[in-house]
Short mmCIF file of C-alpha atoms in Angstrom, two decimals:
data_model
loop_
_atom_site.label_atom_id
_atom_site.label_comp_id
_atom_site.label_asym_id
_atom_site.label_seq_id
_atom_site.Cartn_x
_atom_site.Cartn_y
_atom_site.Cartn_z
CA UNK A 1 -7.88 56.01 5.16
CA UNK A 2 -8.68 55.13 1.54
CA UNK A 3 -5.03 54.77 0.55
CA UNK A 4 -4.22 52.67 3.62
CA UNK A 5 -7.24 50.42 3.03
CA UNK A 6 -6.27 49.92 -0.61
CA UNK A 7 -2.74 49.01 0.44
CA UNK A 8 -4.16 46.45 2.88
CA UNK A 9 -6.35 44.93 0.15
CA UNK A 10 -3.35 44.55 -2.15
CA UNK A 11 -1.59 42.48 0.52
CA UNK A 12 -4.73 40.46 1.27
CA UNK A 13 -5.07 39.56 -2.42
CA UNK A 14 -1.61 37.97 -2.25
CA UNK A 15 -2.74 35.68 0.57
CA UNK A 16 -1.03 37.50 3.45
CA UNK A 17 -2.13 39.97 6.13
CA UNK A 18 -0.31 43.27 6.84
CA UNK A 19 1.15 43.51 10.34
CA UNK A 20 -0.78 46.71 11.08
CA UNK A 21 -4.12 45.00 10.36
CA UNK A 22 -3.35 41.62 11.90
CA UNK A 23 -5.45 42.07 15.05
CA UNK A 24 -8.35 43.61 13.10
CA UNK A 25 -8.45 40.64 10.71
CA UNK A 26 -8.22 37.94 13.37
CA UNK A 27 -11.45 36.34 14.58
CA UNK A 28 -12.19 33.61 17.10
CA UNK A 29 -8.84 34.00 18.88
CA UNK A 30 -10.01 34.86 22.40
CA UNK A 31 -8.40 31.79 24.00
CA UNK A 32 -5.08 32.48 22.34
CA UNK A 33 -5.10 36.23 23.04
CA UNK A 34 -6.08 35.70 26.70
CA UNK A 35 -3.26 33.18 27.17
CA UNK A 36 -0.81 35.51 25.40
CA UNK A 37 -1.75 38.48 27.58
CA UNK A 38 -1.44 36.39 30.75
CA UNK A 39 2.00 35.11 29.72
CA UNK A 40 3.18 38.61 28.79
CA UNK A 41 1.97 39.89 32.15
CA UNK A 42 4.12 37.26 33.89
CA UNK A 43 7.08 38.12 31.68
CA UNK A 44 6.71 41.80 32.50
CA UNK A 45 6.92 40.94 36.20
CA UNK A 46 10.20 39.11 35.68
CA UNK A 47 8.66 35.64 35.84
CA UNK A 48 9.24 32.85 33.30
CA UNK A 49 6.00 31.87 31.51
CA UNK A 50 5.64 28.27 30.37
CA UNK A 51 6.70 27.82 26.73
CA UNK A 52 3.74 27.77 24.37
CA UNK A 53 3.39 25.20 21.58
CA UNK A 54 1.05 26.25 18.79
CA UNK A 55 0.00 22.96 17.22
CA UNK A 56 -1.63 22.94 13.81
CA UNK A 57 -1.21 21.39 10.39
CA UNK A 58 -0.50 23.34 7.23
CA UNK A 59 -3.21 25.89 6.37
CA UNK A 60 -4.82 25.97 9.84
CA UNK A 61 -3.47 29.43 10.71
CA UNK A 62 -0.44 28.51 12.82
CA UNK A 63 1.87 31.09 11.26
CA UNK A 64 -0.86 33.72 11.44
CA UNK A 65 -1.24 32.93 15.16
CA UNK A 66 2.49 33.36 15.72
CA UNK A 67 2.29 36.75 14.01
CA UNK A 68 -0.67 37.66 16.22
CA UNK A 69 1.35 36.86 19.35
CA UNK A 70 4.20 38.96 17.96
CA UNK A 71 1.82 41.89 17.33
CA UNK A 72 0.32 41.69 20.82
CA UNK A 73 3.80 41.58 22.38
CA UNK A 74 5.08 44.61 20.45
CA UNK A 75 1.95 46.62 21.31
CA UNK A 76 2.65 45.99 25.01
CA UNK A 77 6.28 47.13 24.93
CA UNK A 78 8.00 43.75 24.57
CA UNK A 79 10.76 42.93 22.11
CA UNK A 80 10.51 39.98 19.74
CA UNK A 81 12.92 37.76 17.83
CA UNK A 82 11.87 35.05 15.40
CA UNK A 83 13.08 32.35 13.06
CA UNK A 84 11.76 29.58 10.85
CA UNK A 85 13.58 26.41 11.85
CA UNK A 86 14.70 23.91 9.25
CA UNK A 87 17.28 21.13 9.21
CA UNK A 88 19.29 22.55 6.31
CA UNK A 89 19.87 26.28 6.83
CA UNK A 90 18.66 26.93 10.38
CA UNK A 91 18.92 23.65 12.32
CA UNK A 92 17.87 23.76 15.98
CA UNK A 93 21.02 21.87 17.07
CA UNK A 94 23.26 24.70 15.80
CA UNK A 95 22.43 27.96 17.60
CA UNK A 96 25.24 29.66 15.67
CA UNK A 97 22.90 29.40 12.65
CA UNK A 98 19.86 30.54 14.63
CA UNK A 99 21.44 33.59 16.28
CA UNK A 100 22.14 35.58 13.05
CA UNK A 101 18.55 35.11 11.89
CA UNK A 102 17.16 36.22 15.23
CA UNK A 103 19.52 39.20 15.45
CA UNK A 104 18.27 40.45 12.07
CA UNK A 105 14.65 39.94 13.14
CA UNK A 106 14.72 41.88 16.45
CA UNK A 107 11.74 44.18 16.79
CA UNK A 108 11.63 46.69 19.62
CA UNK A 109 9.38 49.74 19.55
CA UNK A 110 9.90 51.22 16.05
CA UNK A 111 13.23 49.50 15.43
CA UNK A 112 13.61 46.36 13.32
CA UNK A 113 16.89 44.43 13.28
CA UNK A 114 19.97 44.77 15.47
CA UNK A 115 21.42 47.55 13.28
CA UNK A 116 18.35 49.71 13.80
CA UNK A 117 18.24 48.97 17.54
CA UNK A 118 21.91 49.90 18.03
CA UNK A 119 21.62 53.06 15.92
CA UNK A 120 18.69 54.27 18.01
CA UNK A 121 20.57 53.46 21.18
CA UNK A 122 23.87 55.18 20.41
CA UNK A 123 22.01 58.33 19.39
CA UNK A 124 21.11 58.68 23.08
CA UNK A 125 24.50 58.45 24.81
CA UNK A 126 23.17 58.51 28.37
CA UNK A 127 20.81 55.64 27.62
CA UNK A 128 23.57 53.76 25.76
CA UNK A 129 25.97 54.04 28.68
CA UNK A 130 23.34 52.74 31.09
CA UNK A 131 22.40 49.79 28.87
CA UNK A 132 26.00 48.76 28.21
CA UNK A 133 26.91 49.06 31.88
CA UNK A 134 24.19 46.61 32.88
CA UNK A 135 25.20 43.83 30.47
CA UNK A 136 28.66 42.72 29.41
CA UNK A 137 30.49 40.52 31.87
CA UNK A 138 32.05 37.06 31.74
CA UNK A 139 31.45 35.00 28.58
CA UNK A 140 29.33 37.79 27.06
CA UNK A 141 32.22 40.24 27.07
CA UNK A 142 32.98 39.84 23.35
CA UNK A 143 29.59 41.02 22.15
CA UNK A 144 29.53 43.79 24.78
CA UNK A 145 32.89 45.05 23.46
CA UNK A 146 31.50 45.08 19.90
CA UNK A 147 28.51 47.20 20.99
CA UNK A 148 30.83 49.52 22.96
CA UNK A 149 33.07 49.94 19.89
CA UNK A 150 30.09 51.07 17.82
CA UNK A 151 29.06 53.49 20.53
CA UNK A 152 32.56 55.03 20.58
CA UNK A 153 32.60 55.39 16.78
CA UNK A 154 29.24 57.16 16.88
CA UNK A 155 30.40 59.51 19.63
CA UNK A 156 33.44 60.51 17.57
CA UNK A 157 31.29 61.18 14.52
CA UNK A 158 32.87 58.35 12.53
CA UNK A 159 29.64 57.51 10.72
CA UNK A 160 31.36 55.76 7.79
CA UNK A 161 33.36 53.51 10.11
CA UNK A 162 30.27 52.99 12.26
CA UNK A 163 28.38 51.49 9.32
CA UNK A 164 31.22 49.26 8.12
CA UNK A 165 32.90 48.30 11.40
CA UNK A 166 33.84 44.65 11.89
CA UNK A 167 31.98 44.89 15.22
CA UNK A 168 28.77 44.29 13.28
CA UNK A 169 30.00 40.80 12.38
CA UNK A 170 29.87 39.90 16.07
CA UNK A 171 26.51 41.55 16.77
CA UNK A 172 25.04 39.87 13.68
CA UNK A 173 26.70 36.54 14.42
CA UNK A 174 28.31 36.37 10.98
CA UNK A 175 31.68 35.38 12.45
CA UNK A 176 30.30 32.10 13.84
CA UNK A 177 27.41 31.32 11.47
CA UNK A 178 29.33 28.81 9.33
CA UNK A 179 31.17 27.07 12.16
CA UNK A 180 30.05 23.69 13.49
CA UNK A 181 32.28 23.54 16.57
CA UNK A 182 30.93 23.08 20.08
CA UNK A 183 32.84 26.20 21.18
CA UNK A 184 30.89 28.39 18.79
CA UNK A 185 27.65 26.68 19.74
CA UNK A 186 28.29 27.82 23.31
CA UNK A 187 29.34 31.26 22.11
CA UNK A 188 26.08 31.66 20.17
CA UNK A 189 24.04 30.83 23.27
CA UNK A 190 25.96 33.40 25.32
CA UNK A 191 25.31 36.02 22.66
CA UNK A 192 21.61 35.26 22.55
CA UNK A 193 21.40 35.55 26.33
CA UNK A 194 23.30 38.85 26.12
CA UNK A 195 20.87 40.11 23.49
CA UNK A 196 17.81 39.40 25.60
CA UNK A 197 19.40 41.07 28.65
CA UNK A 198 20.43 44.00 26.46
CA UNK A 199 16.88 44.47 25.18
CA UNK A 200 15.55 44.40 28.74
CA UNK A 201 18.02 47.12 29.71
CA UNK A 202 16.71 49.23 26.81
CA UNK A 203 13.26 49.23 28.37
CA UNK A 204 11.66 46.15 26.80
CA UNK A 205 9.36 44.33 29.20
CA UNK A 206 11.04 41.13 28.04
CA UNK A 207 11.67 39.28 24.79
CA UNK A 208 9.34 36.87 23.02
CA UNK A 209 11.26 34.22 21.02
CA UNK A 210 9.16 32.82 18.16
CA UNK A 211 10.08 29.60 16.35
CA UNK A 212 8.04 28.29 13.43
CA UNK A 213 8.14 24.80 11.86
CA UNK A 214 9.86 23.08 14.77
CA UNK A 215 8.61 19.77 13.38
CA UNK A 216 11.58 19.87 10.97
CA UNK A 217 13.64 18.60 13.92
CA UNK A 218 12.70 15.17 12.55
CA UNK A 219 14.85 15.90 9.48
CA UNK A 220 18.06 16.11 11.51
CA UNK A 221 20.66 13.46 10.77
CA UNK A 222 20.09 11.13 13.70
CA UNK A 223 19.03 10.79 17.35
CA UNK A 224 22.26 12.37 18.51
CA UNK A 225 21.49 15.49 16.48
CA UNK A 226 18.01 15.66 17.98
CA UNK A 227 19.47 15.26 21.48
CA UNK A 228 21.73 18.28 20.79
CA UNK A 229 18.71 20.21 19.52
CA UNK A 230 16.80 19.54 22.75
CA UNK A 231 19.79 20.86 24.74
CA UNK A 232 19.78 24.07 22.66
CA UNK A 233 16.02 24.49 23.01
CA UNK A 234 16.29 23.97 26.76
CA UNK A 235 18.92 26.68 27.00
CA UNK A 236 16.70 29.01 24.97
CA UNK A 237 13.96 28.49 27.54
CA UNK A 238 16.45 29.60 30.19
CA UNK A 239 17.42 32.83 28.41
CA UNK A 240 16.83 35.75 30.84
CA UNK A 241 13.55 37.63 30.50
CA UNK A 242 12.14 35.52 27.67
CA UNK A 243 9.02 33.66 26.66
CA UNK A 244 9.37 30.99 23.96
CA UNK A 245 6.60 30.19 21.49
CA UNK A 246 6.94 27.27 19.07
CA UNK A 247 4.91 26.48 15.96
CA UNK A 248 4.60 22.70 15.61
CA UNK A 249 2.58 19.97 13.90
CA UNK A 250 1.49 16.51 15.04
CA UNK A 251 4.70 15.24 13.46
CA UNK A 252 6.75 17.05 16.10
CA UNK A 253 4.50 15.81 18.89
CA UNK A 254 5.03 12.22 17.78
CA UNK A 255 8.82 12.59 17.64
CA UNK A 256 9.25 14.49 20.92
CA UNK A 257 6.90 12.17 22.83
CA UNK A 258 8.96 9.16 21.71
CA UNK A 259 12.26 10.87 22.55
CA UNK A 260 11.06 12.08 25.96
CA UNK A 261 10.21 8.52 26.97
CA UNK A 262 13.40 6.96 25.62
CA UNK A 263 16.98 6.79 26.87
CA UNK A 264 17.49 10.19 25.23
CA UNK A 265 15.91 11.74 28.33
CA UNK A 266 18.02 9.63 30.68
CA UNK A 267 21.29 10.70 29.06
CA UNK A 268 20.29 14.34 28.51
CA UNK A 269 21.98 17.19 30.36
CA UNK A 270 19.92 19.56 32.51
CA UNK A 271 18.89 21.81 29.60
CA UNK A 272 17.68 18.88 27.51
CA UNK A 273 15.74 17.48 30.46
CA UNK A 274 14.21 20.92 31.02
CA UNK A 275 12.81 20.96 27.48
CA UNK A 276 11.71 17.31 27.41
CA UNK A 277 10.20 17.08 30.92
CA UNK A 278 6.77 18.59 30.08
CA UNK A 279 6.43 16.11 27.21
CA UNK A 280 7.57 13.22 29.37
CA UNK A 281 5.04 14.21 32.04
CA UNK A 282 2.25 14.99 29.57
CA UNK A 283 2.14 18.67 30.58
CA UNK A 284 3.14 20.83 27.59
CA UNK A 285 1.23 24.09 27.02
CA UNK A 286 -0.51 23.11 23.77
CA UNK A 287 -2.87 25.47 21.93
CA UNK A 288 -4.46 25.05 18.52
CA UNK A 289 -4.79 28.00 16.12
CA UNK A 290 -8.24 29.63 16.30
CA UNK A 291 -10.86 27.54 14.53
CA UNK A 292 -12.91 29.42 11.95
CA UNK A 293 -16.52 28.32 12.29
CA UNK A 294 -19.52 29.76 10.46
CA UNK A 295 -20.03 32.56 12.98
CA UNK A 296 -16.34 33.59 12.83
CA UNK A 297 -16.39 33.37 9.03
CA UNK A 298 -19.39 35.71 8.83
CA UNK A 299 -17.65 38.16 11.18
CA UNK A 300 -14.47 38.05 9.07
CA UNK A 301 -16.50 38.62 5.91
CA UNK A 302 -18.09 41.76 7.42
CA UNK A 303 -14.65 43.09 8.43
CA UNK A 304 -13.25 42.57 4.93
CA UNK A 305 -16.34 44.09 3.31
CA UNK A 306 -16.10 47.18 5.54
CA UNK A 307 -12.41 47.47 4.71
CA UNK A 308 -13.23 47.25 1.00
CA UNK A 309 -15.84 50.01 1.31
CA UNK A 310 -13.30 52.24 3.04
CA UNK A 311 -10.96 51.65 0.09
CA UNK A 312 -13.64 52.03 -2.62
CA UNK A 313 -16.68 54.01 -1.34
CA UNK A 314 -18.51 53.67 -4.70
CA UNK A 315 -18.96 49.91 -4.20
CA UNK A 316 -22.61 48.83 -4.45
CA UNK A 317 -24.32 46.89 -1.68
CA UNK A 318 -23.08 43.28 -1.71
CA UNK A 319 -23.58 42.06 1.88
CA UNK A 320 -25.94 39.26 0.80
CA UNK A 321 -23.49 38.13 -1.88
CA UNK A 322 -20.65 38.15 0.66
CA UNK A 323 -22.65 35.96 3.03
CA UNK A 324 -23.40 33.61 0.13
CA UNK A 325 -19.67 33.41 -0.46
CA UNK A 326 -19.25 32.44 3.20
CA UNK A 327 -21.85 29.69 2.79
CA UNK A 328 -20.03 28.30 -0.27
CA UNK A 329 -16.69 28.49 1.54
CA UNK A 330 -18.09 26.55 4.51
CA UNK A 331 -18.82 23.59 2.20
CA UNK A 332 -15.10 23.16 1.56
CA UNK A 333 -13.49 20.68 3.96
CA UNK A 334 -10.26 22.71 4.15
CA UNK A 335 -12.05 25.93 5.27
CA UNK A 336 -8.90 27.93 4.61
CA UNK A 337 -9.34 31.55 5.87
CA UNK A 338 -7.12 32.89 3.06
CA UNK A 339 -9.53 31.53 0.48
CA UNK A 340 -12.44 33.11 2.33
CA UNK A 341 -10.79 36.55 2.36
CA UNK A 342 -9.99 36.32 -1.35
CA UNK A 343 -13.55 35.21 -2.09
CA UNK A 344 -15.00 38.22 -0.23
CA UNK A 345 -12.67 40.62 -2.03
CA UNK A 346 -13.64 39.05 -5.37
CA UNK A 347 -17.34 39.45 -4.50
CA UNK A 348 -16.79 43.12 -3.64
CA UNK A 349 -14.84 43.59 -6.87
CA UNK A 350 -17.88 42.50 -8.86
CA UNK A 351 -20.04 45.06 -6.99
CA UNK A 352 -17.83 47.98 -8.02
CA UNK A 353 -18.65 50.02 -11.11
CA UNK A 354 -16.52 48.86 -14.02
CA UNK A 355 -14.50 51.75 -15.39
CA UNK A 356 -12.70 51.05 -18.67
CA UNK A 357 -9.75 53.28 -19.50
CA UNK A 358 -10.00 54.46 -23.12
CA UNK A 359 -6.84 55.08 -25.16
#
């Protein structure tokens, strides 16, 4: 326990939170966790939960909340895929740029990334045959053939060829990533739909698609580019067995509200209308990241202090000093939780005996 706690503290000092301790170090998130559990329950029953928009400005805990949703989904047997959207390297109007990022980020059970998922699958031939039989018809045939090729190589013991096969280019989306054609845009969407069906056939209760910084849609070249992005996002909502969660700011809300009430909605295809309709009707599922009030801050301080004592049992009593640090933190208008955690760790550091290494 001591080694694990010390490892956690090292990550906390850097301003991040380890995945394994994410739920422990989250306070005041009951509304978000209840909504997440309800949506996952619907997804597990084969229903399509409403897309969730996590709305918060920088430093309010939006990315942390997305990671919390990811953690809750994985704990309940769901797969996840995620990406950080931006207009330059991962624009939402080009799914052929999004798909490779999401394929590398797949998390299912103990596997991370499409390579790990496929390796675990082909090691169990009966399970592989069942999964590949269920998905792989029509426009998704190309990616199904790539997965089948890898399975055949594994069966024959061709481990070197398995690792270097050109089939990985298709599963990873590297063959279409740099193309801007409409054909490859469609191909990328088919592959993403195949991937979510594939994960379901492997036993995942469904797939949670996580998108951060969607407000960068405003940086696209023009209204036509944004219209294409809304079509892509609408098709993502229609991916089989998925729940989409988007991290946004007020900037995105301003842009999408204007677009939803303009001729962009009138001229949109069905997928674009599907994405824009909740905004046009004033019905998007909007949730703010958990607010950290004084009570939540004190609870977080106690959690961090207990964690510190598990890591360093010789630490002197410093509970009063930690609560004083909370009081000082609460005077700051930003009330950034990262600063609070670092302040508590620093307070505990001062309560530890100073041991100087002599030469």
